[in-house]
mmCIF file of C-alpha atoms and ligand atoms in Angstrom:
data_model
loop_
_atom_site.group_PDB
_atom_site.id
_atom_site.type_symbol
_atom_site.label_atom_id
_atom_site.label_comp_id
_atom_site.label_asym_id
_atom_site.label_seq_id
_atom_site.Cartn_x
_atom_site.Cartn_y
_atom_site.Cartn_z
ATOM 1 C CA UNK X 1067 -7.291 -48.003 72.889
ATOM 2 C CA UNK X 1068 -5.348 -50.905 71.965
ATOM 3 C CA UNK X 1069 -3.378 -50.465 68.673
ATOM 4 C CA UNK X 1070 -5.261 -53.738 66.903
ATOM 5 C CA UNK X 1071 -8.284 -52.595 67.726
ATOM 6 C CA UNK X 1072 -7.827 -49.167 66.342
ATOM 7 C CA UNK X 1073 -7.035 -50.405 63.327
ATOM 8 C CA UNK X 1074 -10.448 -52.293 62.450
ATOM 9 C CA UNK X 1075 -11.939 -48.672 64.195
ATOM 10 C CA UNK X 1076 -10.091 -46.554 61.682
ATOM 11 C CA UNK X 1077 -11.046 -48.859 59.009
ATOM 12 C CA UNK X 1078 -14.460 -48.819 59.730
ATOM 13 C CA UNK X 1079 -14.641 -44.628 59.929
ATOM 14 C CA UNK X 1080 -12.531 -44.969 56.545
ATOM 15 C CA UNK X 1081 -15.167 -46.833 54.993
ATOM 16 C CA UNK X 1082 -17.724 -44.330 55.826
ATOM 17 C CA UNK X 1083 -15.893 -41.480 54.574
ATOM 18 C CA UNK X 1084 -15.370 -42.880 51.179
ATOM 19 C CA UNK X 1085 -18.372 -44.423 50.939
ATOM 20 C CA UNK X 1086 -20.054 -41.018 51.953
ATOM 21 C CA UNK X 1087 -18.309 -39.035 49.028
ATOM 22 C CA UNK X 1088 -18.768 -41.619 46.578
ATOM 23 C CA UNK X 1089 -21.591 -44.519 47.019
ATOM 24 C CA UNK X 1090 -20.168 -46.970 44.596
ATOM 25 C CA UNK X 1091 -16.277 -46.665 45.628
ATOM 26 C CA UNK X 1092 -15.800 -49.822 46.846
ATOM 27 C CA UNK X 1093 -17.861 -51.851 43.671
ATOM 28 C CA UNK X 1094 -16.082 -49.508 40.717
ATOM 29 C CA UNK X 1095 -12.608 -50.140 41.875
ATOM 30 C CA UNK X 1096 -13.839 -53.727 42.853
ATOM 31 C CA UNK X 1097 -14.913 -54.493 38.766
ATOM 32 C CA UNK X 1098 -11.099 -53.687 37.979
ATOM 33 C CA UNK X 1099 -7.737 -51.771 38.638
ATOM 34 C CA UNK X 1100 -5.930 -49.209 36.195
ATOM 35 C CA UNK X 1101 -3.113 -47.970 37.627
ATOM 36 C CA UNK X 1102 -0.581 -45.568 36.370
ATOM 37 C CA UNK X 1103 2.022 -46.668 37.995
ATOM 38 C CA UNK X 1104 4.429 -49.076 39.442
ATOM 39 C CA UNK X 1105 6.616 -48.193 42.562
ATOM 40 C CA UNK X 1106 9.216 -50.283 43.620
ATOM 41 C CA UNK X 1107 10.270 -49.316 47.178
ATOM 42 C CA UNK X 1108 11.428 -50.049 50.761
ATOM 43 C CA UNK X 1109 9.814 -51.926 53.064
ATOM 44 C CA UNK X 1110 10.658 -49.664 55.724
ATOM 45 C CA UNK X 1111 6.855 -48.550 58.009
ATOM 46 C CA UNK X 1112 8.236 -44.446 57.602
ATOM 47 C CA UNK X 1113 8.024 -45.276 53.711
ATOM 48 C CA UNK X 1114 4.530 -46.078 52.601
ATOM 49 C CA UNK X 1115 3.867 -45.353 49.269
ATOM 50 C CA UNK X 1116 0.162 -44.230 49.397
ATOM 51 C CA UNK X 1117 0.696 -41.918 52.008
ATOM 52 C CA UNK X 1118 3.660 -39.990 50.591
ATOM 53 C CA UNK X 1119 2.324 -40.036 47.362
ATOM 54 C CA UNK X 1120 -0.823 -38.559 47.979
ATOM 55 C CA UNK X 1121 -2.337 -41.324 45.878
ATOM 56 C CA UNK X 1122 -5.305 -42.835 46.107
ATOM 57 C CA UNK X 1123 -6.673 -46.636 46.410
ATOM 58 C CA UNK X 1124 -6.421 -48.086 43.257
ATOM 59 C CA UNK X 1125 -3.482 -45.155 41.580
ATOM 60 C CA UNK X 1126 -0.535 -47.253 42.173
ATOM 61 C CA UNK X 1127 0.577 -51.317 41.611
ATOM 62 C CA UNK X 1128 3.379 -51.305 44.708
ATOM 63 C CA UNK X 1129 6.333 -53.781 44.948
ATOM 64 C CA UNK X 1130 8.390 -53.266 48.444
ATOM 65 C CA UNK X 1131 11.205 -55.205 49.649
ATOM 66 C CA UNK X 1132 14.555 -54.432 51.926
ATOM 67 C CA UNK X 1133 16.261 -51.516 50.218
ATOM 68 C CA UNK X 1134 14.042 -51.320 47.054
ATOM 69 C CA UNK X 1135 16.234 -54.112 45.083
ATOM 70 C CA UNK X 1136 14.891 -55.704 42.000
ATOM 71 C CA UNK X 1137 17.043 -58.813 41.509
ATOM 72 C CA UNK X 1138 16.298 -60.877 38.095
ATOM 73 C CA UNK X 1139 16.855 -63.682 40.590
ATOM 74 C CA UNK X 1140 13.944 -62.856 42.593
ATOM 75 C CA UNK X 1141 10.729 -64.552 40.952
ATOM 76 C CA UNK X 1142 8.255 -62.072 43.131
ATOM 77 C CA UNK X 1143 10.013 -58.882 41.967
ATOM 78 C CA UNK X 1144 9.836 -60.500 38.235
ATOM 79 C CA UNK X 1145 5.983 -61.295 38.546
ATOM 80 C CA UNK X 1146 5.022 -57.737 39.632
ATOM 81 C CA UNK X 1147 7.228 -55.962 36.737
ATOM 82 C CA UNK X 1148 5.881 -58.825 34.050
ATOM 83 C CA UNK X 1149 2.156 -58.393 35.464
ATOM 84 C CA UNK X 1150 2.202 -54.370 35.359
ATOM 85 C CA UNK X 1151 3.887 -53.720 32.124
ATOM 86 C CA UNK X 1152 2.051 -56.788 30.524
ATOM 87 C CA UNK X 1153 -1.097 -57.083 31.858
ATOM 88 C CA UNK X 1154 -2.027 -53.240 33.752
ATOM 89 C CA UNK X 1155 0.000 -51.570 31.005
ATOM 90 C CA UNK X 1156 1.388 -49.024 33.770
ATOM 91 C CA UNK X 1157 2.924 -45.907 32.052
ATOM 92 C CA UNK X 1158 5.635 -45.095 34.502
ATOM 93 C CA UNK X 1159 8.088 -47.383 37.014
ATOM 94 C CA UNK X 1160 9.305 -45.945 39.906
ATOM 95 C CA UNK X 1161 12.102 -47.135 42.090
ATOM 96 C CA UNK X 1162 12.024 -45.072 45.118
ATOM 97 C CA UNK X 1163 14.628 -45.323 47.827
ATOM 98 C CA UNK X 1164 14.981 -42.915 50.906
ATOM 99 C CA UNK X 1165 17.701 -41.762 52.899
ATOM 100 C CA UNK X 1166 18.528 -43.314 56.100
ATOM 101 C CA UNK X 1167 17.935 -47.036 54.904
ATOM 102 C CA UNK X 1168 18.804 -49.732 57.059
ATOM 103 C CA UNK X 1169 19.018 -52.408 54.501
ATOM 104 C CA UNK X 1170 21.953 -49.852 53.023
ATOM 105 C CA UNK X 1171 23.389 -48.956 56.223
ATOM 106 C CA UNK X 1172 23.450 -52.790 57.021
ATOM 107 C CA UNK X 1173 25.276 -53.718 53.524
ATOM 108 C CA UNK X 1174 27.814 -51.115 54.460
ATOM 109 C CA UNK X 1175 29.004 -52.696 57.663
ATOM 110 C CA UNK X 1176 31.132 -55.995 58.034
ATOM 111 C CA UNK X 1177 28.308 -57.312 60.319
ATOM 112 C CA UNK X 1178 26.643 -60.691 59.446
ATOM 113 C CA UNK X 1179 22.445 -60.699 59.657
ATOM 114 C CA UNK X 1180 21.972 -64.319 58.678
ATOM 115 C CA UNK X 1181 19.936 -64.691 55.141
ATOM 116 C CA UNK X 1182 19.401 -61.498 55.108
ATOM 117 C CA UNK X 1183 23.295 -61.313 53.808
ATOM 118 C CA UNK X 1184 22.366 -62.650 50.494
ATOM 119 C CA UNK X 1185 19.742 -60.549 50.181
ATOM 120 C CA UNK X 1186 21.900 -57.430 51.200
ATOM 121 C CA UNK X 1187 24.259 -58.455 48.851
ATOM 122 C CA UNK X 1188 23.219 -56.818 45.983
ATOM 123 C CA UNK X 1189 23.993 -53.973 47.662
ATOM 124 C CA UNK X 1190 27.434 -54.926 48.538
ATOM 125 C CA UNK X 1191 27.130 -55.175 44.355
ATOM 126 C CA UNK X 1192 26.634 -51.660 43.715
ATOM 127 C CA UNK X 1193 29.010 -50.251 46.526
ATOM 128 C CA UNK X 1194 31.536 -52.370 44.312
ATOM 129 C CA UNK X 1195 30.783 -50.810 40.844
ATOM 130 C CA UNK X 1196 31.206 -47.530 42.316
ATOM 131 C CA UNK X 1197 33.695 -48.020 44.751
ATOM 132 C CA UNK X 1198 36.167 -45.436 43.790
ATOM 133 C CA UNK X 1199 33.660 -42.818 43.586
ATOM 134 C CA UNK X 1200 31.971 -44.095 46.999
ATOM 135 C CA UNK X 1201 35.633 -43.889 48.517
ATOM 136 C CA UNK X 1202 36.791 -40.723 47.219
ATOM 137 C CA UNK X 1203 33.579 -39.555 49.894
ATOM 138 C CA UNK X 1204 35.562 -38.674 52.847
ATOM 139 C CA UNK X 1205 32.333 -37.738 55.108
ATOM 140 C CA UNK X 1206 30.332 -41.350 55.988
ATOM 141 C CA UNK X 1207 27.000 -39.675 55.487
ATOM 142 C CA UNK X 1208 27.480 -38.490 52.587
ATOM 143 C CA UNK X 1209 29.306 -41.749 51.363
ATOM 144 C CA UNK X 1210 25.900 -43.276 52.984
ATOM 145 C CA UNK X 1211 23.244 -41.036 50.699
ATOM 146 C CA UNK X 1212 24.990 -41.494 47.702
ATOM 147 C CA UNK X 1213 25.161 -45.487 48.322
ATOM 148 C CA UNK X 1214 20.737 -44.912 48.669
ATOM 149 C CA UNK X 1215 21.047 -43.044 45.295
ATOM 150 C CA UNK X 1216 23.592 -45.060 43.483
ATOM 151 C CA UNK X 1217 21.221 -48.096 44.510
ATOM 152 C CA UNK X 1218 17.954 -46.763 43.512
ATOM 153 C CA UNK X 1219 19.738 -45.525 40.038
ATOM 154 C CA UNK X 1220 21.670 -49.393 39.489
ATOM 155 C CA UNK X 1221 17.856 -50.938 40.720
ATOM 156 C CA UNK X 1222 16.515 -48.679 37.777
ATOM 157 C CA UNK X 1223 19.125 -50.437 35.491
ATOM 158 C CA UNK X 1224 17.906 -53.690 36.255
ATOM 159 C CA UNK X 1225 14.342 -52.821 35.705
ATOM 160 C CA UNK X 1226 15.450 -51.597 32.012
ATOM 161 C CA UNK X 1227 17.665 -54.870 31.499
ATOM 162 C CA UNK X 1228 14.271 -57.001 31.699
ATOM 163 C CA UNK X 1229 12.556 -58.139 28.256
ATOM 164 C CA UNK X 1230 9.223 -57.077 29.439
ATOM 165 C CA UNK X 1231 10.245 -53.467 30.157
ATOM 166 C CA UNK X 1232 12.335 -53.354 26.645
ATOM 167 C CA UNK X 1233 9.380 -55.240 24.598
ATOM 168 C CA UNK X 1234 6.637 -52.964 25.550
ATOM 169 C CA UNK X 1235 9.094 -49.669 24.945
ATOM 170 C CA UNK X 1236 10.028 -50.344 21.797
ATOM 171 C CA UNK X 1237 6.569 -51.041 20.788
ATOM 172 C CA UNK X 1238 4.437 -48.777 23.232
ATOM 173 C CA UNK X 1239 7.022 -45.842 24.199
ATOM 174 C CA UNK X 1240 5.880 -46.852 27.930
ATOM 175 C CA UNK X 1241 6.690 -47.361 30.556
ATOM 176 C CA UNK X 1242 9.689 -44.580 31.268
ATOM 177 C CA UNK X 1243 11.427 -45.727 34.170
ATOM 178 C CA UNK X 1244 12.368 -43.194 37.025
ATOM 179 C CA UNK X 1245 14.492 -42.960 40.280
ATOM 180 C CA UNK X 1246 13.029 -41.766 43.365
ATOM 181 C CA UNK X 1247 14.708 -40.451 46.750
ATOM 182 C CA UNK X 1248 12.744 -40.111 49.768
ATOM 183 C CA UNK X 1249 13.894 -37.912 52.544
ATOM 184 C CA UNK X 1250 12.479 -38.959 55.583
ATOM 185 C CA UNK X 1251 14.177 -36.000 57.609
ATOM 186 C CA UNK X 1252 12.031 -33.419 55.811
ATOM 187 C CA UNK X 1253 9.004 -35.306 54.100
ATOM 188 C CA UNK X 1254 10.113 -33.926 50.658
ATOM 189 C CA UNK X 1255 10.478 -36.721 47.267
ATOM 190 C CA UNK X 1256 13.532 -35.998 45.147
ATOM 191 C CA UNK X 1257 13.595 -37.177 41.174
ATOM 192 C CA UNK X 1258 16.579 -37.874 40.556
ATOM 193 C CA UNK X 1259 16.008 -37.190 37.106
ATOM 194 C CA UNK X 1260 18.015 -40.842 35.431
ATOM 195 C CA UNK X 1261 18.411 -40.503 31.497
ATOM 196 C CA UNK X 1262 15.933 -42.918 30.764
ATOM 197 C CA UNK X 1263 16.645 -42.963 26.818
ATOM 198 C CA UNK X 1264 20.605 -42.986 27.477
ATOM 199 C CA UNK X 1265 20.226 -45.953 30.146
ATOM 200 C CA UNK X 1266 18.349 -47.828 27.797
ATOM 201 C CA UNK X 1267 20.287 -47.550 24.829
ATOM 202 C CA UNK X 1268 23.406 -48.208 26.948
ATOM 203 C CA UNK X 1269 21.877 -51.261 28.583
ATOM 204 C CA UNK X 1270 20.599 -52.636 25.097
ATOM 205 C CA UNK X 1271 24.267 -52.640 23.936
ATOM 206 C CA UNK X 1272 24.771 -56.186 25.668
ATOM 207 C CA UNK X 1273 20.870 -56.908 27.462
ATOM 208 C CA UNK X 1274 18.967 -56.028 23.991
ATOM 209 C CA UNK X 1275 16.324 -59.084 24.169
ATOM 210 C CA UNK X 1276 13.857 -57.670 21.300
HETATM 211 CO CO1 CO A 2558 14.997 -48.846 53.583
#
């Protein structure tokens, strides 16, 4: 069958199923949505947050962009973070990168992709304020993986520079902000455990904006 149709096909058959476990599925979660959690992640189709997650409709607010960045610059990055620690009152943020990402790959070469570049950029950003340990890396693999985790982790830091996230923590002790890595080579998610507290109080040194 012809991929577009399939899609309304397996829609249809996932209708039934849920509506055959549960008759008022679709009306409950249509009244309102109280999700848990924000994830911030790659665009990338072998990345989709539902589906690696094992989460369900309605368990997660979800934010993806080119290598997972969160910009302050970038009003629809801004909108989602205001809107789900403001309005949802999400307990956790995620920012969940994977190995293998183009968008870091790309911002590691000296090879121009149009606007993209400026988007990229902020990646060029991070490779600079860790270049020495990124060069001391001799293998480019490696050098490559620790770029995905250095970005998710400085990403993280700009989630915890905003006023929203620092309002409602001082005041609500939520959200806790946390780095993700996604392996795509094995399936697995990786914590990579960030000092939440520490970041924060290190950030609020110059970003404190409560
Ligand atoms: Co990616």
């Amino acid at each position: 069958m012809d991929i577009y149709k399939e899609i309304f096909e397996n829609n249809k058959k996932w209708v039934e199923e849920k509506v055959k476990n549960d008759k008022e599925f679709f009306t409950n979660l249509y009244k309102e949505q109280n999700p848990h959690f924000l994830y911030i992640g790659c665009s990338d189709s072998r990345v989709p947050a539902n589906v690696i997650t094992g989460l369900d409709i309605g368990d997660l607010f979800v934010h993806r962009n080119i290598a997972n960045l969160v910009p302050n610059t970038d009003m629809n990055v801004m909108s989602v973070l205001q809107f789900s620690i403001e309005v949802l009152n999400v307990k956790h943020i995620v920012v969940c990168g994977h190995y293998g990402c183009g968008g870091v790959k790309a911002s590691m070469n000296n090879t121009s992709f149009g606007l993209l570049d400026n988007w990229l950029r902020n990646v060029r950003d991070v490779y600079r304020l860790h270049e020495s340990c990124l060069n001391e890396i001799n293998d480019s693999n490696l050098r490559f993986d620790r770029l995905v985790e250095l970005n998710v982790i400085e990403q993280c830091v700009n989630v915890i520079k905003t006023s929203y996230l620092q309002k409602s923590y001082i005041k609500n002790k939520y959200p806790e902000v946390h780095g993700w890595i996604y392996d795509m080579k094995s399936g697995y998610l990786k914590d990579l455990k960030i000092d939440f507290p520490k970041i924060l109080s290190k950030v609020r040194e110059l970003y404190n904006l409560e």
